[in-house]
């Protein structure tokens, strides 16, 4: 008999909920090394949440043709003059692309190619961002409240964090005279 069933996982409002949703939390201590003035992160602040990611990963990692879906909630704040931001990464399978879209709050998507050329795209509720392969991506929260954004990427993309951990991005998003600037 043909049945109509409820989906197991739901994207409701700003939250991704369901039995198959994976949740990770990154504290300021976890991502300390990405900030220029990381000596400003006190022992107490190190336990503070920087961002949380909820992901629906319905295929085995590495499956060609599959898709993953995630919601990132990035807290507001500064480390020195640098906005709270995600670690940032290239994809391990270098040619794979990704979509990001803004859900709440204001941010900047920082994109860097393999030659180190940088550009920033304003992120806001409804903004849509295509991230081609071979482009590193990181998001900074430039508002006073939580920035939420969605992501959809191939299940065979993988993540390469090493290049960014070793070399960083070639520019940092800093609050200068009250405004975000890539420096
Ligand atoms: C995965 C996608 C996002 C990020 C998340 C956290 O390809 O780009 O779900 O994982 O925004 O960023 P990061 O750089 O710490 O993975
Ligand atoms: Zn990605």
Tab-separated table of C-alpha atoms and ligand atoms in Angstrom:
chain	number	residue	atom	x	y	z
A	1	UNK	CA	0.000	0.000	0.000
A	2	UNK	CA	1.292	3.491	-0.855
A	3	UNK	CA	1.988	5.425	2.289
A	4	UNK	CA	2.654	9.049	3.045
A	5	UNK	CA	4.992	9.365	6.001
A	6	UNK	CA	6.534	12.120	8.100
A	7	UNK	CA	10.212	12.879	7.385
A	8	UNK	CA	12.557	11.737	10.152
A	9	UNK	CA	14.553	14.964	10.190
A	10	UNK	CA	13.141	18.445	10.068
A	11	UNK	CA	14.547	21.888	9.351
A	12	UNK	CA	12.222	23.972	11.481
A	13	UNK	CA	12.729	27.694	11.871
A	14	UNK	CA	16.464	27.934	12.512
A	15	UNK	CA	16.955	24.428	13.872
A	16	UNK	CA	17.755	21.074	12.407
A	17	UNK	CA	16.147	18.354	14.505
A	18	UNK	CA	15.819	14.599	14.226
A	19	UNK	CA	17.370	11.305	15.290
A	20	UNK	CA	19.959	11.380	12.511
A	21	UNK	CA	21.216	14.904	13.124
A	22	UNK	CA	24.797	15.205	14.383
A	23	UNK	CA	25.775	18.124	16.601
A	24	UNK	CA	29.239	19.503	17.216
A	25	UNK	CA	30.353	22.434	19.347
A	26	UNK	CA	33.567	24.388	18.883
A	27	UNK	CA	34.712	26.424	21.878
A	28	UNK	CA	36.985	29.443	21.654
A	29	UNK	CA	39.682	27.207	23.137
A	30	UNK	CA	39.207	24.665	20.311
A	31	UNK	CA	39.769	27.315	17.643
A	32	UNK	CA	42.249	29.505	19.558
A	33	UNK	CA	44.994	29.180	16.913
A	34	UNK	CA	42.968	30.858	14.142
A	35	UNK	CA	42.978	34.240	15.907
A	36	UNK	CA	45.870	36.665	15.567
A	37	UNK	CA	45.588	37.927	19.158
A	38	UNK	CA	44.827	34.549	20.693
A	39	UNK	CA	46.707	35.434	23.866
A	40	UNK	CA	43.658	37.553	24.715
A	41	UNK	CA	41.513	34.416	25.170
A	42	UNK	CA	41.442	33.881	28.928
A	43	UNK	CA	41.160	30.431	30.522
A	44	UNK	CA	37.550	31.249	31.366
A	45	UNK	CA	36.733	32.331	27.782
A	46	UNK	CA	38.319	29.181	26.375
A	47	UNK	CA	35.243	27.188	27.477
A	48	UNK	CA	32.869	29.623	25.791
A	49	UNK	CA	31.042	28.333	22.686
A	50	UNK	CA	32.217	29.949	19.451
A	51	UNK	CA	29.900	28.006	17.142
A	52	UNK	CA	27.702	24.946	16.849
A	53	UNK	CA	27.076	22.895	13.730
A	54	UNK	CA	24.085	20.580	13.237
A	55	UNK	CA	24.460	18.299	10.231
A	56	UNK	CA	22.354	15.790	8.380
A	57	UNK	CA	24.774	13.343	6.727
A	58	UNK	CA	22.491	10.747	5.144
A	59	UNK	CA	25.236	9.083	3.055
A	60	UNK	CA	28.489	7.451	4.093
A	61	UNK	CA	31.360	9.982	3.900
A	62	UNK	CA	32.949	9.725	0.474
A	63	UNK	CA	29.840	8.579	-1.394
A	64	UNK	CA	29.853	10.174	-4.867
A	65	UNK	CA	26.583	11.866	-5.838
A	66	UNK	CA	25.222	12.271	-2.295
A	67	UNK	CA	24.537	15.513	-0.469
A	68	UNK	CA	25.001	16.767	3.086
A	69	UNK	CA	23.081	19.544	4.832
A	70	UNK	CA	24.182	21.613	7.827
A	71	UNK	CA	23.260	24.609	9.946
A	72	UNK	CA	25.993	26.613	11.672
A	73	UNK	CA	25.238	28.982	14.561
A	74	UNK	CA	28.142	31.346	15.103
A	75	UNK	CA	28.172	33.445	18.281
A	76	UNK	CA	28.887	37.167	18.285
A	77	UNK	CA	32.131	38.477	19.682
A	78	UNK	CA	35.669	39.662	19.099
A	79	UNK	CA	39.113	38.317	19.891
A	80	UNK	CA	41.033	41.576	19.974
A	81	UNK	CA	39.816	43.347	16.830
A	82	UNK	CA	38.961	40.131	14.946
A	83	UNK	CA	35.397	38.854	14.699
A	84	UNK	CA	34.423	35.375	15.863
A	85	UNK	CA	34.733	33.088	12.846
A	86	UNK	CA	34.712	29.473	11.749
A	87	UNK	CA	37.962	27.555	11.294
A	88	UNK	CA	37.622	27.569	7.525
A	89	UNK	CA	38.705	24.863	5.128
A	90	UNK	CA	39.309	23.700	1.589
A	91	UNK	CA	37.520	20.525	0.553
A	92	UNK	CA	39.737	17.431	0.523
A	93	UNK	CA	38.220	16.457	-2.827
A	94	UNK	CA	39.338	19.757	-4.263
A	95	UNK	CA	36.873	20.192	-7.131
A	96	UNK	CA	33.741	19.859	-4.994
A	97	UNK	CA	31.572	22.953	-4.507
A	98	UNK	CA	29.140	24.053	-1.793
A	99	UNK	CA	26.179	26.377	-1.210
A	100	UNK	CA	25.900	28.612	1.868
A	101	UNK	CA	22.890	30.803	2.670
A	102	UNK	CA	22.186	33.315	5.397
A	103	UNK	CA	19.395	32.581	7.870
A	104	UNK	CA	19.750	35.104	10.689
A	105	UNK	CA	22.236	37.785	11.687
A	106	UNK	CA	24.916	39.521	9.655
A	107	UNK	CA	28.223	38.098	8.592
A	108	UNK	CA	30.884	37.946	5.955
A	109	UNK	CA	31.784	34.851	3.961
A	110	UNK	CA	35.524	34.970	3.324
A	111	UNK	CA	36.626	33.143	0.176
A	112	UNK	CA	40.236	32.451	-0.790
A	113	UNK	CA	41.582	30.726	-3.883
A	114	UNK	CA	44.693	28.529	-3.998
A	115	UNK	CA	46.841	31.541	-4.938
A	116	UNK	CA	45.714	33.374	-1.792
A	117	UNK	CA	43.401	35.868	-3.523
A	118	UNK	CA	40.657	36.879	-1.096
A	119	UNK	CA	37.160	38.258	-1.343
A	120	UNK	CA	34.360	38.745	1.157
A	121	UNK	CA	30.626	38.381	0.552
A	122	UNK	CA	28.086	39.970	2.866
A	123	UNK	CA	25.891	37.352	4.529
A	124	UNK	CA	22.384	38.253	5.750
A	125	UNK	CA	18.985	36.511	6.021
A	126	UNK	CA	18.246	35.281	2.494
A	127	UNK	CA	21.729	35.787	1.027
A	128	UNK	CA	22.870	32.922	-1.211
A	129	UNK	CA	26.520	32.007	-1.783
A	130	UNK	CA	28.001	29.580	-4.284
A	131	UNK	CA	31.449	28.355	-3.276
A	132	UNK	CA	33.195	26.723	-6.256
A	133	UNK	CA	35.769	23.956	-5.840
A	134	UNK	CA	39.332	24.918	-4.864
A	135	UNK	CA	38.085	27.860	-2.801
A	136	UNK	CA	38.678	27.963	0.960
A	137	UNK	CA	35.689	29.251	2.946
A	138	UNK	CA	35.278	30.761	6.389
A	139	UNK	CA	32.458	32.838	7.929
A	140	UNK	CA	32.780	35.696	10.428
A	141	UNK	CA	29.938	37.132	12.508
A	142	UNK	CA	29.961	40.938	12.241
A	143	UNK	CA	26.752	41.538	14.217
A	144	UNK	CA	25.938	41.696	17.921
A	145	UNK	CA	23.759	38.581	17.798
A	146	UNK	CA	24.063	34.991	16.597
A	147	UNK	CA	24.695	34.436	12.900
A	148	UNK	CA	23.020	31.318	11.473
A	149	UNK	CA	23.679	29.983	8.011
A	150	UNK	CA	22.865	26.875	6.043
A	151	UNK	CA	25.248	24.755	4.000
A	152	UNK	CA	24.790	22.038	1.392
A	153	UNK	CA	27.835	20.130	0.146
A	154	UNK	CA	28.649	16.834	-1.599
A	155	UNK	CA	29.141	13.729	0.538
A	156	UNK	CA	32.493	13.134	-1.167
A	157	UNK	CA	33.849	16.640	-0.481
A	158	UNK	CA	35.684	15.902	2.756
A	159	UNK	CA	37.528	18.649	4.646
A	160	UNK	CA	41.108	19.803	4.470
A	161	UNK	CA	41.748	21.928	7.571
A	162	UNK	CA	45.540	21.529	7.498
A	163	UNK	CA	46.325	24.147	4.849
A	164	UNK	CA	44.384	26.810	6.761
A	165	UNK	CA	45.782	25.694	10.117
A	166	UNK	CA	49.309	26.030	8.754
A	167	UNK	CA	49.031	29.148	6.575
A	168	UNK	CA	45.774	30.833	7.611
A	169	UNK	CA	43.885	33.052	5.192
A	170	UNK	CA	45.851	35.857	3.526
A	171	UNK	CA	43.546	38.472	5.091
A	172	UNK	CA	41.732	38.789	8.413
A	173	UNK	CA	38.313	40.318	9.007
A	174	UNK	CA	38.827	43.039	11.605
A	175	UNK	CA	36.630	45.649	13.207
A	176	UNK	CA	38.238	48.955	12.200
A	177	UNK	CA	36.500	52.208	13.152
A	178	UNK	CA	33.387	50.185	13.918
A	179	UNK	CA	33.250	48.516	10.491
A	180	UNK	CA	34.392	45.120	9.139
A	181	UNK	CA	37.461	45.307	6.928
A	182	UNK	CA	39.553	42.592	5.281
A	183	UNK	CA	43.160	43.334	6.173
B	1	LIG	C1	30.956	21.823	5.598
B	1	LIG	C2	30.401	23.205	5.685
B	1	LIG	C3	29.963	23.721	7.084
B	1	LIG	C4	31.155	23.946	8.031
B	1	LIG	C5	30.752	24.724	9.278
B	1	LIG	C6	31.905	24.960	10.249
B	1	LIG	O1	31.586	21.608	4.349
B	1	LIG	O2	31.302	24.108	5.088
B	1	LIG	O3	29.041	22.877	7.670
B	1	LIG	O4	31.754	22.725	8.400
B	1	LIG	O5	30.230	25.971	8.912
B	1	LIG	O6	33.016	25.488	9.597
B	1	LIG	P1	34.423	24.747	9.670
B	1	LIG	O7	35.322	25.508	8.775
B	1	LIG	O8	34.828	24.732	11.101
B	1	LIG	O9	34.169	23.332	9.176
B	2	LIG	ZN1	32.935	23.324	3.046
